[in-house]
Short mmCIF file of C-alpha atoms in Angstrom, two decimals:
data_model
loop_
_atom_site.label_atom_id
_atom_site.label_comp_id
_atom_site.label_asym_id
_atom_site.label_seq_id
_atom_site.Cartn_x
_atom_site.Cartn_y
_atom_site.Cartn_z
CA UNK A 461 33.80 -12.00 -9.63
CA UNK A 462 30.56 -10.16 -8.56
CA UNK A 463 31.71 -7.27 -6.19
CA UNK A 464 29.56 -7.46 -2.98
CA UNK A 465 26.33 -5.45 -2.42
CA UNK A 466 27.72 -2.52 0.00
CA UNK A 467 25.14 -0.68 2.85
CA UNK A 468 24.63 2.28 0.66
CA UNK A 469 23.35 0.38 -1.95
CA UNK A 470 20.98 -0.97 0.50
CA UNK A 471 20.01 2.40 2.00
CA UNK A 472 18.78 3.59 -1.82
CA UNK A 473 17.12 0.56 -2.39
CA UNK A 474 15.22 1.04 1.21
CA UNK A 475 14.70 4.80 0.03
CA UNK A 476 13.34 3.14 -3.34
CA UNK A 477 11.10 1.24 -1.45
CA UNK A 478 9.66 3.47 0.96
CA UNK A 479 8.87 6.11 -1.96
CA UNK A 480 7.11 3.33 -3.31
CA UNK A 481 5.19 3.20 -0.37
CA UNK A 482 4.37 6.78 0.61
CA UNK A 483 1.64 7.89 -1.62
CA UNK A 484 -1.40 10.89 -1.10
CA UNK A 485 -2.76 8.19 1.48
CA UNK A 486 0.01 7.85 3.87
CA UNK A 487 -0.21 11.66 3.68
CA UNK A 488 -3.65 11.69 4.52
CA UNK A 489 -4.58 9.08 6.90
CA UNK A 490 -2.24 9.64 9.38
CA UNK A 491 -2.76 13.53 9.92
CA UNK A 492 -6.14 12.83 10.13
CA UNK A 493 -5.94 10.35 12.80
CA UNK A 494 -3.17 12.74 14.47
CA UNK A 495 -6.40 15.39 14.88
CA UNK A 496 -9.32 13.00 15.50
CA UNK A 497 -7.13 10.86 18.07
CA UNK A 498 -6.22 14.73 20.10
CA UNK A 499 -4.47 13.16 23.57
CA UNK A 500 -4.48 9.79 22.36
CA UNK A 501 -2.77 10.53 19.54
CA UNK A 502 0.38 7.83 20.62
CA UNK A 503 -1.70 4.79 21.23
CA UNK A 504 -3.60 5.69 18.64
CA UNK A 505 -0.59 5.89 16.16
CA UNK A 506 1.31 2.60 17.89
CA UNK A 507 -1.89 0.84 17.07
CA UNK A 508 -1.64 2.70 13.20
CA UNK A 509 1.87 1.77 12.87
CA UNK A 510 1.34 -2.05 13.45
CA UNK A 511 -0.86 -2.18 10.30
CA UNK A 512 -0.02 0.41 8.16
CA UNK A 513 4.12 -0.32 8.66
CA UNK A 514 4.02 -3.80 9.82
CA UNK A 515 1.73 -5.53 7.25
CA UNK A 516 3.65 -4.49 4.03
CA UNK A 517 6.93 -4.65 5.83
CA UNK A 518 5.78 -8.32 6.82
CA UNK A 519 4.35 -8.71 3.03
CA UNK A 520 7.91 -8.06 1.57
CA UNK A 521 9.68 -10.66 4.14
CA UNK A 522 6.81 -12.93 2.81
CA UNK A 523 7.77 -12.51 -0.61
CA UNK A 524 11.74 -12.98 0.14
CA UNK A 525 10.70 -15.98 2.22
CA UNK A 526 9.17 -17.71 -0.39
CA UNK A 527 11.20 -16.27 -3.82
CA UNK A 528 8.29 -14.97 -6.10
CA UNK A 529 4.73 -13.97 -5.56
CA UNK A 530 3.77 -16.87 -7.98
CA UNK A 531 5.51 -19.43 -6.08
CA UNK A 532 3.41 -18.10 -2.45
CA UNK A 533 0.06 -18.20 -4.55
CA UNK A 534 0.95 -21.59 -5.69
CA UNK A 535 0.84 -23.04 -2.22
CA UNK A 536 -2.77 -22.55 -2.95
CA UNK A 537 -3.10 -24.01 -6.39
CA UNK A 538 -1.97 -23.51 -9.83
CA UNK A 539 -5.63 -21.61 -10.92
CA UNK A 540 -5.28 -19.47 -7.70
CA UNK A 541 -1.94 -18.34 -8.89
CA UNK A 542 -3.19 -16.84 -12.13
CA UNK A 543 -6.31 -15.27 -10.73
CA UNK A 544 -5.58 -13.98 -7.44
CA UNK A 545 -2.30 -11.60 -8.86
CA UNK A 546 -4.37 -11.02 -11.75
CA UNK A 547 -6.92 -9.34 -10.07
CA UNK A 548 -4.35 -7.53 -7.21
CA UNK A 549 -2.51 -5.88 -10.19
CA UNK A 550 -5.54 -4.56 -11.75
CA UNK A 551 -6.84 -3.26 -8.85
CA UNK A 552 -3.71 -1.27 -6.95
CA UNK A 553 -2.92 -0.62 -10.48
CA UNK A 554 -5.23 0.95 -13.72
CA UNK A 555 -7.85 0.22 -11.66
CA UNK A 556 -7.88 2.27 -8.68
CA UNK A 557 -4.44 3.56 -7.17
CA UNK A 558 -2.34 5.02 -10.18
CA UNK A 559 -5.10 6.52 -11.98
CA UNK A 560 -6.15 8.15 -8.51
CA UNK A 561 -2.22 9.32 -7.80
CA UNK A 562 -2.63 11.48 -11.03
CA UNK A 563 -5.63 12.93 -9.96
CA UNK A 564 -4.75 13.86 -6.12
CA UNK A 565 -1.55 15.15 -8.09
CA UNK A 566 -3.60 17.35 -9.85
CA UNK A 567 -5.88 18.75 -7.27
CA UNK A 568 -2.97 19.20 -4.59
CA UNK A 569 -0.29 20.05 -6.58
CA UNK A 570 -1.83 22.26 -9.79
CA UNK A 571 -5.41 22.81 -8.95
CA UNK A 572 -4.66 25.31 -6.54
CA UNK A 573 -2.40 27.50 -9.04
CA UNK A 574 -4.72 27.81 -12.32
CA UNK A 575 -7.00 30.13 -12.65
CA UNK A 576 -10.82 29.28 -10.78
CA UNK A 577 -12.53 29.00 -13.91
CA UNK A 578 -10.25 26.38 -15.66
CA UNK A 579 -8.69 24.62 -13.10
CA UNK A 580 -12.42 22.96 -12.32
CA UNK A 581 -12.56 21.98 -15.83
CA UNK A 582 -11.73 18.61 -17.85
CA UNK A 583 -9.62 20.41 -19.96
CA UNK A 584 -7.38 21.00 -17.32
CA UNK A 585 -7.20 17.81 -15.67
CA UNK A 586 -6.71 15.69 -19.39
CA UNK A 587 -3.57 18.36 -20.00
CA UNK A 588 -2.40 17.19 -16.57
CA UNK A 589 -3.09 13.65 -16.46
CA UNK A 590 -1.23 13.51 -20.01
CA UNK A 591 1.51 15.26 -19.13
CA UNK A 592 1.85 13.19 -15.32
CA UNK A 593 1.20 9.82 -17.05
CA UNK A 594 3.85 10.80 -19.87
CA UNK A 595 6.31 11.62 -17.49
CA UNK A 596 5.49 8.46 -15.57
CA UNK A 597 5.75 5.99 -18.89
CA UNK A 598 9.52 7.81 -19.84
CA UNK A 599 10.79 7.12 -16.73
CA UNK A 600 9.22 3.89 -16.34
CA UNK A 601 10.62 2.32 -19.17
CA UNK A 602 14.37 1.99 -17.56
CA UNK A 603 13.02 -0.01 -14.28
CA UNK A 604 16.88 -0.38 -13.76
CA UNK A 605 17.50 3.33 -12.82
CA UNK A 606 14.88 3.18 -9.88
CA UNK A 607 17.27 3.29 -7.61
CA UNK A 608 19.31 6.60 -8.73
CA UNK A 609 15.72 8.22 -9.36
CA UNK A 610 13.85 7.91 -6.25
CA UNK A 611 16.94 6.41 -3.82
CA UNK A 612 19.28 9.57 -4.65
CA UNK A 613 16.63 12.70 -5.96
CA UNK A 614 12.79 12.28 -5.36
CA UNK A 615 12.41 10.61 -1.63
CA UNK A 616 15.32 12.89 -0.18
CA UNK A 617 13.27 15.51 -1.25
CA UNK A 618 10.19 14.74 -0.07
CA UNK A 619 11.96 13.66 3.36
CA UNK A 620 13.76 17.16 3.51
CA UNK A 621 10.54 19.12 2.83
CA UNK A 622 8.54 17.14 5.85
CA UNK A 623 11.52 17.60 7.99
CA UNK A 624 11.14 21.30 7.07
CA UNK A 625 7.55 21.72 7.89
CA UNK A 626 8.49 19.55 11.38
CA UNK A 627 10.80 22.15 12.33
CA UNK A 628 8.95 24.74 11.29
CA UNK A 629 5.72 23.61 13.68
CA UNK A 630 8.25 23.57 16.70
CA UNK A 631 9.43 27.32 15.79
CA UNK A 632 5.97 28.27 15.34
CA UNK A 633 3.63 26.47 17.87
CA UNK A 634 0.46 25.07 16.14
CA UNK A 635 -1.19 24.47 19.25
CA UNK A 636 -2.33 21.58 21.80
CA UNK A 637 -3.56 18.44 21.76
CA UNK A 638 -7.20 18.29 22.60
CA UNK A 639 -10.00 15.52 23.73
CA UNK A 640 -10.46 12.27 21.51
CA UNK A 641 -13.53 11.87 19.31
CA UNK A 642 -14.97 8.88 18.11
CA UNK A 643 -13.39 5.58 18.87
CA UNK A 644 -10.03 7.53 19.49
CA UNK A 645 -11.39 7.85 22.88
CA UNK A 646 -12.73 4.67 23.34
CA UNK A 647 -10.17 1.86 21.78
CA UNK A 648 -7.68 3.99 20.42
CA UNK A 649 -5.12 1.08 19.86
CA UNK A 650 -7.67 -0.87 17.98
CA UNK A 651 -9.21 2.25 15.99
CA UNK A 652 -5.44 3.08 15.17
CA UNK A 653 -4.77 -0.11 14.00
CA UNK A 654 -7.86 -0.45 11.63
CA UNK A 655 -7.15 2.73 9.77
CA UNK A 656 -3.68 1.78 8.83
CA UNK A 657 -5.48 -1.73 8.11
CA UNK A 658 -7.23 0.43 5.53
CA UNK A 659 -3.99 2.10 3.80
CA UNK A 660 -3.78 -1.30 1.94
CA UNK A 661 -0.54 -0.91 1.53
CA UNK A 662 0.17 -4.50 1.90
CA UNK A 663 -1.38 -5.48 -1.16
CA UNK A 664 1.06 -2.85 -2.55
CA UNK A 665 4.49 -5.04 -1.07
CA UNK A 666 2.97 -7.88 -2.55
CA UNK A 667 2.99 -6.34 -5.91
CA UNK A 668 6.44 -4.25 -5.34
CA UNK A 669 8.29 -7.65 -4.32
CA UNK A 670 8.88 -8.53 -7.50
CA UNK A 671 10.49 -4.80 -8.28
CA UNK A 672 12.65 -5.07 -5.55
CA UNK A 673 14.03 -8.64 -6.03
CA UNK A 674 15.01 -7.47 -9.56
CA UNK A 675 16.40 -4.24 -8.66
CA UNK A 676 18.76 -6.13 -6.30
CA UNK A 677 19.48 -8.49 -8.74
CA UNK A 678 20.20 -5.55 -11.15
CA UNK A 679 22.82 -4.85 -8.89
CA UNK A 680 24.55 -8.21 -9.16
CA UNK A 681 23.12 -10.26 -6.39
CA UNK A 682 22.40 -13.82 -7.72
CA UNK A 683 22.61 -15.73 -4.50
CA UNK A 684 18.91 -16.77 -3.87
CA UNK A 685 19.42 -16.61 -0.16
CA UNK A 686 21.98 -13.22 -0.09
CA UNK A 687 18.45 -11.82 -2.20
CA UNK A 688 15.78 -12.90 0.26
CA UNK A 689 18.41 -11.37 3.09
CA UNK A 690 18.83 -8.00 1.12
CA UNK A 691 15.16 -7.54 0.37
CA UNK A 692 14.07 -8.32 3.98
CA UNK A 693 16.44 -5.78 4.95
CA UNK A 694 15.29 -2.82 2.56
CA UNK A 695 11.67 -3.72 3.83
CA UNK A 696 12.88 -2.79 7.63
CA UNK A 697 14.79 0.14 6.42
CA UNK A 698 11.60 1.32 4.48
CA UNK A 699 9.64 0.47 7.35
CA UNK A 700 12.08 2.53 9.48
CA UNK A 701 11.40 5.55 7.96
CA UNK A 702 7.66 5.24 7.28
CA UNK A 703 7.16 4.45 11.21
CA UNK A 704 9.16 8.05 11.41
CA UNK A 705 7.15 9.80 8.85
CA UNK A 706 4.06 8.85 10.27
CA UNK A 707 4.97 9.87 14.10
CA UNK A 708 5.94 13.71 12.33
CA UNK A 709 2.55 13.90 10.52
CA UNK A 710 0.42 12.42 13.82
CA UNK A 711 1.81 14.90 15.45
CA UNK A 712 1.12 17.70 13.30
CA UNK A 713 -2.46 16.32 13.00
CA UNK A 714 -3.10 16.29 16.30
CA UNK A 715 -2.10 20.16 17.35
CA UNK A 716 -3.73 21.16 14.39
CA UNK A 717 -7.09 21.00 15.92
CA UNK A 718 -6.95 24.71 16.77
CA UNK A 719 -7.32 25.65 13.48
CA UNK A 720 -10.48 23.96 12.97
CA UNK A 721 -12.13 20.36 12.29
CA UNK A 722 -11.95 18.88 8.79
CA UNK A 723 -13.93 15.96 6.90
CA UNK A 724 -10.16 14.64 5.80
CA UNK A 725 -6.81 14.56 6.14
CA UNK A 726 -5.69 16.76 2.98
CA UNK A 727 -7.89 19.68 4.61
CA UNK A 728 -6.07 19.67 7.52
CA UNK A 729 -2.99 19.56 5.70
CA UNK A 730 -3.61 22.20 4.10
CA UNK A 731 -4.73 24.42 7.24
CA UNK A 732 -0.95 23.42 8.70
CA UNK A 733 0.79 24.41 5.91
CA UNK A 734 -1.50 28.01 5.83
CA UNK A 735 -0.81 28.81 9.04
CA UNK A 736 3.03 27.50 9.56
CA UNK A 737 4.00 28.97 5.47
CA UNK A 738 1.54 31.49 4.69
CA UNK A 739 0.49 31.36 0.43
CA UNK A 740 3.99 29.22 0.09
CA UNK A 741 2.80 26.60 2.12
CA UNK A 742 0.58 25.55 -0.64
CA UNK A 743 3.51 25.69 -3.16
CA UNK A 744 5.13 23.47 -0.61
CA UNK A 745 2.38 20.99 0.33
CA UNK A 746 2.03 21.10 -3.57
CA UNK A 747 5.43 19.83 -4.13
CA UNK A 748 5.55 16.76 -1.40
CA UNK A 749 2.06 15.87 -3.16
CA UNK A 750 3.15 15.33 -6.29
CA UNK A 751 6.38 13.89 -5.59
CA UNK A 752 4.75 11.22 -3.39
CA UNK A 753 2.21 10.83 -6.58
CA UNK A 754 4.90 10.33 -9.17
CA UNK A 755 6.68 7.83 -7.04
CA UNK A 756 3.92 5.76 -6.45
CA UNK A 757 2.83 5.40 -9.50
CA UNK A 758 5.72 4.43 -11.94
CA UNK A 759 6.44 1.77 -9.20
CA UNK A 760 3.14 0.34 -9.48
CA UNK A 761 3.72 1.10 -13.40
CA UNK A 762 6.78 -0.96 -13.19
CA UNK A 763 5.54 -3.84 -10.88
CA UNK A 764 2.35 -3.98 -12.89
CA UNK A 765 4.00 -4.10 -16.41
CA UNK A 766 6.81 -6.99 -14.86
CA UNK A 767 3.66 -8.88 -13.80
CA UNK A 768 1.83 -8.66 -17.11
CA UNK A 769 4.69 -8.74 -18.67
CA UNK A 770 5.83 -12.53 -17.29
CA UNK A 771 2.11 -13.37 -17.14
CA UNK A 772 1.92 -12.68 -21.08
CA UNK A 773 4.93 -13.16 -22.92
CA UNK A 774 3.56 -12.29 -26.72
CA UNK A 775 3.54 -8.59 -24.87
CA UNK A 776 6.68 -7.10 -24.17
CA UNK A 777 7.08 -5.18 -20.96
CA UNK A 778 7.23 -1.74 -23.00
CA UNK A 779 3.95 -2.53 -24.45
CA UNK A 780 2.38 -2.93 -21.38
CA UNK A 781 4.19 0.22 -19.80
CA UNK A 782 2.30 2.21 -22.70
CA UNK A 783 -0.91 0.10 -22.03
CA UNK A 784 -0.73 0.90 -18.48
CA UNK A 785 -0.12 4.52 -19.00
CA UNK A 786 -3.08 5.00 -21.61
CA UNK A 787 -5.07 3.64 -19.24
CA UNK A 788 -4.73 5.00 -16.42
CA UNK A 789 -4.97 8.89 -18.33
CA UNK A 790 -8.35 7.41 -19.41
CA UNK A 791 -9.28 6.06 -16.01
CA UNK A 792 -8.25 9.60 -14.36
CA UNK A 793 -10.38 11.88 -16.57
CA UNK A 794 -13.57 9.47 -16.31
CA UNK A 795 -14.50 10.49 -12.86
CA UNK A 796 -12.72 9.03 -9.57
CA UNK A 797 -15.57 8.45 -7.83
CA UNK A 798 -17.56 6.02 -9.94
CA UNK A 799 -14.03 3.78 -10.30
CA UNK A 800 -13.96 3.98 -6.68
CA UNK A 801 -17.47 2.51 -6.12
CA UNK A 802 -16.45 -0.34 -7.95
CA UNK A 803 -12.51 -1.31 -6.78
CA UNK A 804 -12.77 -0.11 -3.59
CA UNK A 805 -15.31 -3.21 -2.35
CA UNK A 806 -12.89 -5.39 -4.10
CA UNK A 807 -9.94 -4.51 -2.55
CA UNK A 808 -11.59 -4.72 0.85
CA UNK A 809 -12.41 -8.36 -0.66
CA UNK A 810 -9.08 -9.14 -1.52
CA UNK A 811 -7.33 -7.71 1.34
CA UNK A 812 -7.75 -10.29 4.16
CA UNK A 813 -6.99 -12.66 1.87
CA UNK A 814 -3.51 -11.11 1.15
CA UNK A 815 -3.03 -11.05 4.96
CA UNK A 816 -3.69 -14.25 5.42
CA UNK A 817 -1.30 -15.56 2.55
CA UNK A 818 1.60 -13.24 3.99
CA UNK A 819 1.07 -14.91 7.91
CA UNK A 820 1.25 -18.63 6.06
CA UNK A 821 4.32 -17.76 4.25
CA UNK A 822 5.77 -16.29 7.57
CA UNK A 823 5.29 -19.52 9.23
CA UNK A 824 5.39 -22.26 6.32
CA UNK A 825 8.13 -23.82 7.46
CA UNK A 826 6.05 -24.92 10.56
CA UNK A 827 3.34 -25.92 8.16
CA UNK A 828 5.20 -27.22 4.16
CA UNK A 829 4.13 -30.99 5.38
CA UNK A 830 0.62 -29.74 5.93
CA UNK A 831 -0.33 -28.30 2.07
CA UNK A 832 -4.30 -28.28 2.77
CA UNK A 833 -3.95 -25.55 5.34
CA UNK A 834 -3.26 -23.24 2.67
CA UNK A 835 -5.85 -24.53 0.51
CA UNK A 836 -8.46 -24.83 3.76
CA UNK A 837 -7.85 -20.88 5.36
CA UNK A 838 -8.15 -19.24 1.63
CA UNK A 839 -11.03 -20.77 0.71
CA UNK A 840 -12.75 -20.21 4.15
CA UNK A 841 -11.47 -16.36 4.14
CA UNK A 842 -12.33 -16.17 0.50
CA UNK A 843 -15.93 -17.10 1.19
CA UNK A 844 -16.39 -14.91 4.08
CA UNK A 845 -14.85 -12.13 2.28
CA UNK A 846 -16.98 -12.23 -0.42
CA UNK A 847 -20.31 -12.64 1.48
CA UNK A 848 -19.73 -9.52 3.27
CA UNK A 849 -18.66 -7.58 0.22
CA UNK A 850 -21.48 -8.69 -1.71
CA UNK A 851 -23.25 -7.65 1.80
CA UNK A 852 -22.29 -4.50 1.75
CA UNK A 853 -22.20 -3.41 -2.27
CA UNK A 854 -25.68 -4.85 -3.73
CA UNK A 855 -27.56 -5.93 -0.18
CA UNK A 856 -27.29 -2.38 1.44
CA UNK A 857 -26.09 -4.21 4.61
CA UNK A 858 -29.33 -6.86 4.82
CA UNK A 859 -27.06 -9.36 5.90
CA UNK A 860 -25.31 -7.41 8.40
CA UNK A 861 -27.14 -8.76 11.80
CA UNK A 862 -25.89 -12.59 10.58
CA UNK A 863 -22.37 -11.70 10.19
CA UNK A 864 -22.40 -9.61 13.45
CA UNK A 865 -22.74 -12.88 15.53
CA UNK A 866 -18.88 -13.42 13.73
CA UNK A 867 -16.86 -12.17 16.17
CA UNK A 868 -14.61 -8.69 15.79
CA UNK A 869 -17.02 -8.42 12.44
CA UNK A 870 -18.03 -5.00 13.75
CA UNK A 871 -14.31 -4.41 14.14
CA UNK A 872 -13.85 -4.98 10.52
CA UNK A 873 -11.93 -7.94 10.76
CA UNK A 874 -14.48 -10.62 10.95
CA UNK A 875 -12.27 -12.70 8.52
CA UNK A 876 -10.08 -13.82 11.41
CA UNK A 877 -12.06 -16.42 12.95
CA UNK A 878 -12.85 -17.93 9.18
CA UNK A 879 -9.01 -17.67 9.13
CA UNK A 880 -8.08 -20.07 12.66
CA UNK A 881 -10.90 -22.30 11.54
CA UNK A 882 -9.06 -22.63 7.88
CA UNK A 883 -5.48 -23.44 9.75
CA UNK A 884 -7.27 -25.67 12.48
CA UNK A 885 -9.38 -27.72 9.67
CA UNK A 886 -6.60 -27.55 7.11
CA UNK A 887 -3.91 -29.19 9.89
CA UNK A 888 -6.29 -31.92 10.64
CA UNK A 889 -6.97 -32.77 7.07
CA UNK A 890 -2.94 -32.78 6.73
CA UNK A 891 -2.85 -35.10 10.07
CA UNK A 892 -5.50 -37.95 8.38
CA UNK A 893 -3.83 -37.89 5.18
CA UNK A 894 -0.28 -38.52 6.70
CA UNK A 895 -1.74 -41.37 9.00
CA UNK A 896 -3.94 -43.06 6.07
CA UNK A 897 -0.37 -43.56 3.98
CA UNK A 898 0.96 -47.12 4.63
CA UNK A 899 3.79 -47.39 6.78
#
């Protein structure tokens, strides 16, 4: 008899999650909004929330809704199913995110403690990256403890140590908010909501579904429906906390402004933790960077090397764990910012598409009868995603006054009206097949 999943187990596994989550980025992005945003700093942050909570809380509840990743790119077709993950995993994984967790570890969290002359070398950062990614391939090899690692040690940590700093700004009075810049005075809802848009973190729930439903299972849950209940709940109690994170570091953002402007969000982190901690604050701000680091990246370790793992049998998962490893180390020490000009236009490719598959699975049991309007709103997202990336990577933005008569394209989401036309065509097609069928 299996004994029955208790609420503390589902509190670690929602403190599994949400490490999983909370990277450098969802440092970064929100502080920086906090400061930018001044005395629309709440509107701006409801509209942040929405995006950067709601979309991979959503993506999770797509994934329990329809049992596996593969099964939701199915819906699409069999070839979509292999490519599409396929090129997700690369890209939140070796690609772009892990290798770029190890080397924001390194500049927040070691950088600032070597001495000048070394710590800009690439001695210094291979040592590092070595040692991270070693670290990160031990502990990834036992997917099963997840739970006691980040549930029980790492993410009450790193909740403890912003809690600190919180308290710490209310003792000691940063200063006020001060006028909007930028769209933040303007639409700050809507420019709130695009820069959580551009966390993509639900690409990342996507990818971590799979981690979750097995660590559940791990924990004796076979029930397919008990699972989809349990995993829809850690993604609300992950998105719980994240919503709470991100109102502490708004806020901090946006009295920060006293202490000067800064081109991004680790800056101005750094200027709160100065003035608030003195020379520990960077010890401390050191400490929540790499821990958020680490977490991220043996979960996307883990989730990638499950995915490659099922995707290519002949390869054990421990292989690809070391694979994964190795090459992110390499990736790391070859210079960010040339990896970046290359995965960052494809994840901006790949993104609305990912949105669009997590809505459908949220209402497919409105739409299961009507199979083409998955088919119909890919392809018609896919093209329009790809014409503006190819837009704005090799065209320098020639094409730019055609795709401005799409509507909301100078919002940045331009895909949605590709995406209604998708549903509408795909729901018609659906309607003529069903009435051309002899009775």
């Amino acid at each position: 008899m299996k004994k029955e999943f208790t609420g503390k187990q589902l509190v670690f596994i929602s403190l599994m999650l949400f490490s999983m989550f909370f990277g450098a980025g969802n440092l970064i992005f929100p502080v920086f909004l906090g400061q930018a945003a001044g005395d629309n700093m709440w509107p701006s942050l409801a509209g942040f929330i929405v995006s950067a909570v709601g979309l991979p809380i959503l993506g999770v509840v797509a994934i329990a809704k329809a049992g596996s990743f593969h099964t939701l790119n199915s819906r699409v077709h069999p070839l979509f199913a292999l490519i599409f993950p396929f090129i997700i995993y690369i890209s939140i994984g070796p690609g772009l995110a892990i290798p770029r967790a190890g080397s924001l570890a390194y500049e927040m969290g070691a950088a600032p403690f070597l001495p000048e002359g070394f710590a800009g070398s690439p001695a210094a950062l291979f040592i590092y990256t070595l040692l991270f990614f070693g670290l990160v391939y031990w502990l990834s090899m036992s997917p099963s403890k997840l739970v006691d690692l980040f549930g029980k040690l790492l993410t009450p940590i790193v909740l403890a140590l912003i809690v600190i700093i919180l308290a710490k700004s209310l003792i000691t009075p940063i200063g006020s908010f001060e006028l909007p810049t930028g769209n933040y005075g303007n639409s700050p809802v809507f420019q709130g909501f695009l820069d959580g848009y551009l966390t993509m973190d639900a690409l990342a729930a996507l990818a971590f579904g799979i981690v979750i439903a097995n660590t559940i299972r791990a924990q004796g849950v076979e029930n397919d429906k008990k699972l989809s209940r349990y995993m829809i709940s850690a993604g609300i109690g992950a998105g719980i906390l994240l919503t709470g994170i991100y109102i502490i570091l708004g806020y901090l953002g946006a009295t920060s402004a006293s202490l000067g402007q800064s081109e991004n969000g680790a800056q101005i982190l750094t200027n709160i933790m100065g003035y608030l901690f003195g020379q520990s604050g960077t010890l401390i701000l050191g400490i929540v960077f790499t821990l958020a680091c680490f977490c991220v990246s043996i979960g996307l370790v883990i989730s990638c090397s499950q995915f490659f793992a099922s995707a290519v049998p002949k390869v054990p998962y421990k292989a690809w764990v070391l694979i994964l490893c190795l090459t992110s180390t390499a990736v790391a020490n070859l210079g960010l910012t040339q990896i970046l000009n290359v995965s960052v236009p494809i994840l901006g490719m790949i993104y609305p598409i990912a949105i669009v598959l997590i809505f459908l699975a949220l209402i497919h049991q409105y739409i299961e009868n009507s199979s083409y309007i998955y088919v119909t709103t890919v392809a018609l997202v896919g093209l329009f995603s790809i014409l503006d990336t190819i837009n704005k990577t090799f065209l320098a933005e020639g094409w730019s006054p055609l795709l401005s008569a799409m509507p909301l394209y100078q919002e940045g989401i331009g895909w949605l009206i590709p995406a209604v036309i998708g549903i509408a065509l795909g729901f018609i097609l659906g309607k003529r097949k069903t009435s051309s069928v002899p009775a």
